[in-house]
């Protein structure tokens, strides 16, 4: 039943596409809940993807590549924090500037080190291996349940499982910890938080550091899991889609993750229907099919932007009252 409509492949691809967006969206959630607009998700993803692929290839160890990607993305996030938080710079300009700079820099460094047209060599054995859940093969023949367990839930890398485990973890941190309370306070009313004894700048820096770490996992997933190499601008707008998922989810972890799954589904659908001949209209041009995730993005923004309530202090630099 599933195979007749290729629905099985679409669902499995959705699960595999979603972690890129989930990691980036959760990163943006921490930054923007603290009051900092994080348009640099795209750039940090690219930097982490390049460094993870380059170090992973050089050492033939994916974990060293991922660790290096985390370090670089965290450093970029702290630089972004210095410009936006300490120096009170324009957060939108800082984010766009980082995206442009890192898009060019990663290409130049890849060309300088590997001389393969701005990409890294294939990682081969240095890619993360998939995990087969216990009993997956034994229940594979069971109708529906067997397919769900053996194909939909099993056979993914540890980063995939980490991405989905991150959703309840982030919800708990944001709504049930002292750090989460302070984070929401500085994002809604930083002056009131400051009067209550909360160090606004330190809290925002911690949020940016967390965002840098999570965003690095998104980039590492692109190069170490999905592609097996780094390619110029391979993030392909996923950082902006993650921001759209934030708007869709009203800056709440669970609803944001649902938005990521929605975009992952349409990305998978785009691949599945390419080349398919439809009744009456025939074969749809590939360029139109590739537009599907972005058309969905525009529709979501047009329909939900007015209804979404962002943190009140987002984008506003904090100037301590004297």
Coordinates of C-alpha atoms in Angstrom, one line a residue:
X1 CA 0.0 0.0 0.0
X2 CA 2.8 2.4 1.0
X3 CA 5.0 1.6 -2.0
X4 CA 2.2 2.0 -4.5
X5 CA 2.1 5.8 -3.8
X6 CA 5.8 6.0 -2.8
X7 CA 4.4 7.3 0.5
X8 CA 6.9 5.2 2.4
X9 CA 9.9 6.8 0.7
X10 CA 8.4 10.3 1.3
X11 CA 8.0 9.6 5.0
X12 CA 11.5 8.2 5.4
X13 CA 13.0 11.1 3.5
X14 CA 11.0 13.5 5.7
X15 CA 12.7 12.0 8.8
X16 CA 16.1 12.3 7.1
X17 CA 15.6 15.8 5.9
X18 CA 14.2 17.2 9.1
X19 CA 17.3 17.1 11.4
X20 CA 19.0 19.9 9.3
X21 CA 16.1 22.2 10.0
X22 CA 15.5 21.0 13.6
X23 CA 19.0 21.7 14.7
X24 CA 19.0 25.1 13.0
X25 CA 15.6 26.1 14.2
X26 CA 16.4 25.1 17.8
X27 CA 19.6 27.2 17.5
X28 CA 17.5 30.2 16.3
X29 CA 15.0 29.6 19.0
X30 CA 17.6 30.1 21.8
X31 CA 19.1 33.2 20.1
X32 CA 15.7 34.9 19.4
X33 CA 14.2 34.0 22.7
X34 CA 17.0 36.0 24.2
X35 CA 16.2 38.9 22.0
X36 CA 18.9 38.5 19.3
X37 CA 17.8 38.1 15.7
X38 CA 19.9 35.3 14.3
X39 CA 20.0 35.6 10.5
X40 CA 23.4 34.0 10.5
X41 CA 22.1 30.5 10.8
X42 CA 22.9 29.9 7.1
X43 CA 26.5 31.1 7.5
X44 CA 27.2 29.0 10.6
X45 CA 25.7 26.0 8.9
X46 CA 28.1 26.4 6.0
X47 CA 31.1 27.0 8.2
X48 CA 30.4 23.9 10.3
X49 CA 29.6 21.8 7.2
X50 CA 33.0 22.7 5.6
X51 CA 35.1 22.3 8.7
X52 CA 33.3 19.0 9.7
X53 CA 34.0 17.6 6.2
X54 CA 37.5 18.9 5.9
X55 CA 38.6 17.7 9.4
X56 CA 36.7 14.5 9.0
X57 CA 38.4 13.7 5.7
X58 CA 41.9 14.6 7.0
X59 CA 41.5 12.5 10.2
X60 CA 39.1 9.9 8.8
X61 CA 37.1 10.4 11.9
X62 CA 33.6 11.9 11.7
X63 CA 33.5 12.7 15.4
X64 CA 36.7 14.9 15.2
X65 CA 35.1 16.6 12.2
X66 CA 31.9 17.3 14.1
X67 CA 33.9 18.5 17.1
X68 CA 35.8 20.9 14.9
X69 CA 32.6 22.1 13.3
X70 CA 31.2 22.8 16.8
X71 CA 34.2 24.8 17.8
X72 CA 34.1 27.0 14.6
X73 CA 30.4 27.6 14.7
X74 CA 30.6 28.5 18.4
X75 CA 33.4 31.0 17.7
X76 CA 31.3 32.6 14.9
X77 CA 28.3 32.8 17.3
X78 CA 30.4 34.5 19.9
X79 CA 31.7 37.0 17.3
X80 CA 28.1 37.6 16.2
X81 CA 27.3 38.2 19.9
X82 CA 30.1 40.6 20.3
X83 CA 28.9 42.7 17.4
X84 CA 25.2 42.5 18.3
X85 CA 25.3 42.4 22.1
X86 CA 28.4 44.1 23.3
X87 CA 28.8 46.7 20.5
X88 CA 25.0 47.1 20.0
X89 CA 25.4 46.7 16.3
X90 CA 22.5 46.1 13.9
X91 CA 21.6 42.5 14.3
X92 CA 20.1 42.1 10.8
X93 CA 23.2 43.6 9.1
X94 CA 25.5 41.5 11.2
X95 CA 23.7 38.3 10.3
X96 CA 23.6 39.0 6.6
X97 CA 27.2 40.1 6.6
X98 CA 28.3 36.8 8.2
X99 CA 26.2 34.8 5.7
X100 CA 27.8 36.5 2.7
X101 CA 31.3 36.3 4.2
X102 CA 31.1 32.6 5.1
X103 CA 29.6 31.7 1.8
X104 CA 32.6 33.0 0.0
X105 CA 35.2 32.0 2.6
X106 CA 34.2 28.3 2.8
X107 CA 34.4 28.1 -1.0
X108 CA 37.8 29.7 -1.1
X109 CA 39.2 27.6 1.7
X110 CA 37.8 24.4 0.1
X111 CA 39.4 25.3 -3.2
X112 CA 42.7 26.2 -1.5
X113 CA 43.1 23.0 0.5
X114 CA 41.5 20.4 -1.9
X115 CA 41.6 22.0 -5.4
X116 CA 38.3 20.3 -6.4
X117 CA 36.2 23.2 -7.6
X118 CA 35.3 24.4 -4.1
X119 CA 34.3 21.1 -2.6
X120 CA 36.0 18.6 -0.4
X121 CA 36.7 15.0 -1.3
X122 CA 34.2 12.3 -0.5
X123 CA 34.4 11.2 3.1
X124 CA 33.9 7.6 2.4
X125 CA 34.3 5.6 5.5
X126 CA 34.5 8.8 7.6
X127 CA 30.8 9.3 7.3
X128 CA 28.6 8.5 10.2
X129 CA 27.2 5.0 10.1
X130 CA 23.5 4.2 10.5
X131 CA 22.1 2.5 13.6
X132 CA 19.8 -0.5 13.2
X133 CA 17.5 -0.7 16.2
X134 CA 17.2 -4.1 18.0
X135 CA 14.7 -6.5 16.4
X136 CA 14.3 -4.3 13.3
X137 CA 15.0 -7.2 10.9
X138 CA 12.8 -9.6 12.9
X139 CA 9.6 -7.5 12.7
X140 CA 10.2 -6.1 9.2
X141 CA 7.6 -8.5 7.7
X142 CA 4.9 -7.4 10.1
X143 CA 2.3 -5.2 8.2
X144 CA 2.5 -1.5 8.9
X145 CA 4.1 -1.8 12.4
X146 CA 7.0 -3.7 11.0
X147 CA 7.6 -1.0 8.3
X148 CA 7.3 1.8 10.9
X149 CA 9.9 0.2 13.2
X150 CA 12.3 -1.2 10.7
X151 CA 12.3 1.5 8.0
X152 CA 10.9 4.7 9.5
X153 CA 12.4 4.5 12.9
X154 CA 15.4 2.3 12.3
X155 CA 18.4 2.9 10.0
X156 CA 19.3 6.5 10.8
X157 CA 22.5 8.0 12.2
X158 CA 22.9 9.1 15.8
X159 CA 22.5 12.8 14.8
X160 CA 19.0 12.0 13.5
X161 CA 18.0 10.5 16.8
X162 CA 19.7 13.4 18.6
X163 CA 17.7 15.9 16.6
X164 CA 14.4 14.4 17.6
X165 CA 15.5 13.9 21.2
X166 CA 16.4 17.6 21.3
X167 CA 12.8 18.7 20.9
X168 CA 11.5 17.7 24.4
X169 CA 14.9 18.7 25.8
X170 CA 14.7 22.2 24.5
X171 CA 11.1 22.5 25.7
X172 CA 12.2 21.5 29.2
X173 CA 15.1 23.9 29.2
X174 CA 13.0 26.8 27.9
X175 CA 10.1 26.3 30.2
X176 CA 11.3 24.4 33.3
X177 CA 14.8 25.6 34.1
X178 CA 16.2 28.8 35.7
X179 CA 18.2 29.4 32.6
X180 CA 15.1 29.2 30.4
X181 CA 13.2 31.6 32.7
X182 CA 16.1 34.1 32.4
X183 CA 16.3 33.6 28.7
X184 CA 12.6 34.4 28.2
X185 CA 12.8 37.3 30.6
X186 CA 15.7 39.0 28.7
X187 CA 13.9 38.4 25.4
X188 CA 10.6 40.0 26.6
X189 CA 11.7 42.8 28.9
X190 CA 15.5 43.0 29.4
X191 CA 15.3 46.1 31.7
X192 CA 12.9 44.3 34.1
X193 CA 15.2 41.3 34.0
X194 CA 18.2 43.5 34.7
X195 CA 16.3 45.2 37.6
X196 CA 15.7 41.7 39.0
X197 CA 19.4 40.9 39.0
X198 CA 19.7 39.0 35.7
X199 CA 22.9 39.7 33.7
X200 CA 21.2 40.4 30.4
X201 CA 24.4 40.4 28.3
X202 CA 25.7 37.2 29.8
X203 CA 22.4 35.4 29.3
X204 CA 22.3 36.5 25.7
X205 CA 25.9 35.4 25.1
X206 CA 25.0 32.0 26.6
X207 CA 22.1 31.8 24.3
X208 CA 24.3 32.6 21.3
X209 CA 26.8 30.0 22.3
X210 CA 24.1 27.4 22.6
X211 CA 22.8 28.5 19.2
X212 CA 26.3 28.1 17.7
X213 CA 26.7 24.6 19.0
X214 CA 23.2 23.5 17.7
X215 CA 23.7 25.2 14.4
X216 CA 27.0 23.3 13.9
X217 CA 25.2 20.0 14.2
X218 CA 23.0 21.1 11.3
X219 CA 26.0 21.9 9.1
X220 CA 27.7 18.6 10.2
X221 CA 24.6 16.7 9.3
X222 CA 24.7 18.2 5.8
X223 CA 28.3 17.1 5.0
X224 CA 29.0 14.2 7.3
X225 CA 25.6 12.4 7.0
X226 CA 23.6 13.5 4.0
X227 CA 26.2 14.3 1.3
X228 CA 29.5 12.9 2.4
X229 CA 31.3 16.0 1.3
X230 CA 31.2 19.8 1.4
X231 CA 29.9 21.7 -1.6
X232 CA 29.6 25.5 -2.0
X233 CA 26.4 26.9 -0.5
X234 CA 25.1 23.4 0.2
X235 CA 22.9 24.7 3.0
X236 CA 20.6 25.9 0.1
X237 CA 18.5 28.3 2.2
X238 CA 17.9 25.8 5.0
X239 CA 18.9 28.5 7.6
X240 CA 16.1 30.7 6.3
X241 CA 13.6 27.9 6.3
X242 CA 14.5 27.2 9.9
X243 CA 13.7 30.8 10.7
X244 CA 10.4 30.4 8.9
X245 CA 9.7 27.3 11.0
X246 CA 10.3 29.5 14.1
X247 CA 7.6 31.9 12.9
X248 CA 5.3 28.9 12.1
X249 CA 5.9 27.6 15.6
X250 CA 5.5 30.9 17.3
X251 CA 9.0 30.5 18.9
X252 CA 7.8 27.4 20.7
X253 CA 10.0 24.2 20.4
X254 CA 7.3 21.6 19.7
X255 CA 5.4 23.6 17.1
X256 CA 8.7 24.8 15.6
X257 CA 9.7 21.2 15.2
X258 CA 6.4 20.4 13.5
X259 CA 7.2 23.2 11.1
X260 CA 10.5 21.6 10.3
X261 CA 8.8 18.3 9.6
X262 CA 6.4 20.1 7.3
X263 CA 9.3 21.6 5.3
X264 CA 11.1 18.3 5.3
X265 CA 8.0 16.6 4.0
X266 CA 7.6 19.0 1.1
X267 CA 11.3 18.7 0.3
X268 CA 10.9 14.9 0.1
X269 CA 7.8 15.3 -2.0
X270 CA 9.7 17.5 -4.4
X271 CA 12.2 14.7 -5.0
X272 CA 9.5 12.0 -5.4
X273 CA 7.4 13.8 -7.9
X274 CA 10.2 14.9 -10.2
X275 CA 9.9 13.1 -13.5
X276 CA 6.4 11.8 -12.7
X277 CA 3.8 12.2 -15.5
X278 CA 0.5 13.5 -14.1
X279 CA -2.9 13.1 -15.8
X280 CA -3.9 16.1 -17.9
X281 CA -0.9 18.3 -17.1
X282 CA 1.7 15.7 -17.9
X283 CA 5.3 16.0 -16.7
X284 CA 5.9 19.0 -14.5
X285 CA 9.2 20.9 -15.2
X286 CA 11.9 20.3 -12.6
X287 CA 12.4 24.0 -12.0
X288 CA 8.8 24.3 -10.9
X289 CA 9.1 21.2 -8.6
X290 CA 12.2 22.7 -6.9
X291 CA 10.1 25.7 -6.0
X292 CA 7.7 23.7 -3.8
X293 CA 9.5 24.2 -0.4
X294 CA 10.0 27.9 -1.1
X295 CA 6.4 28.5 -2.2
X296 CA 5.3 26.7 1.0
X297 CA 7.6 29.1 2.9
X298 CA 5.9 32.2 1.3
X299 CA 2.5 30.8 2.0
X300 CA 3.4 30.1 5.7
X301 CA 4.8 33.5 6.2
X302 CA 1.9 35.3 4.5
X303 CA -0.6 33.3 6.5
X304 CA 1.0 33.2 9.9
X305 CA 3.3 36.3 10.2
X306 CA 0.5 38.5 11.5
X307 CA -0.6 35.9 14.0
X308 CA 2.8 35.0 15.3
X309 CA 4.0 36.9 18.5
X310 CA 7.8 37.3 18.6
X311 CA 9.7 38.0 21.8
X312 CA 9.0 41.7 22.5
X313 CA 12.7 42.7 22.8
X314 CA 13.9 40.9 19.7
X315 CA 16.3 42.9 17.6
X316 CA 16.6 45.6 20.3
X317 CA 20.1 46.2 21.8
X318 CA 20.1 46.3 25.5
X319 CA 21.4 49.6 27.0
X320 CA 21.7 49.4 30.8
X321 CA 19.9 52.1 32.7
X322 CA 22.0 54.4 34.8

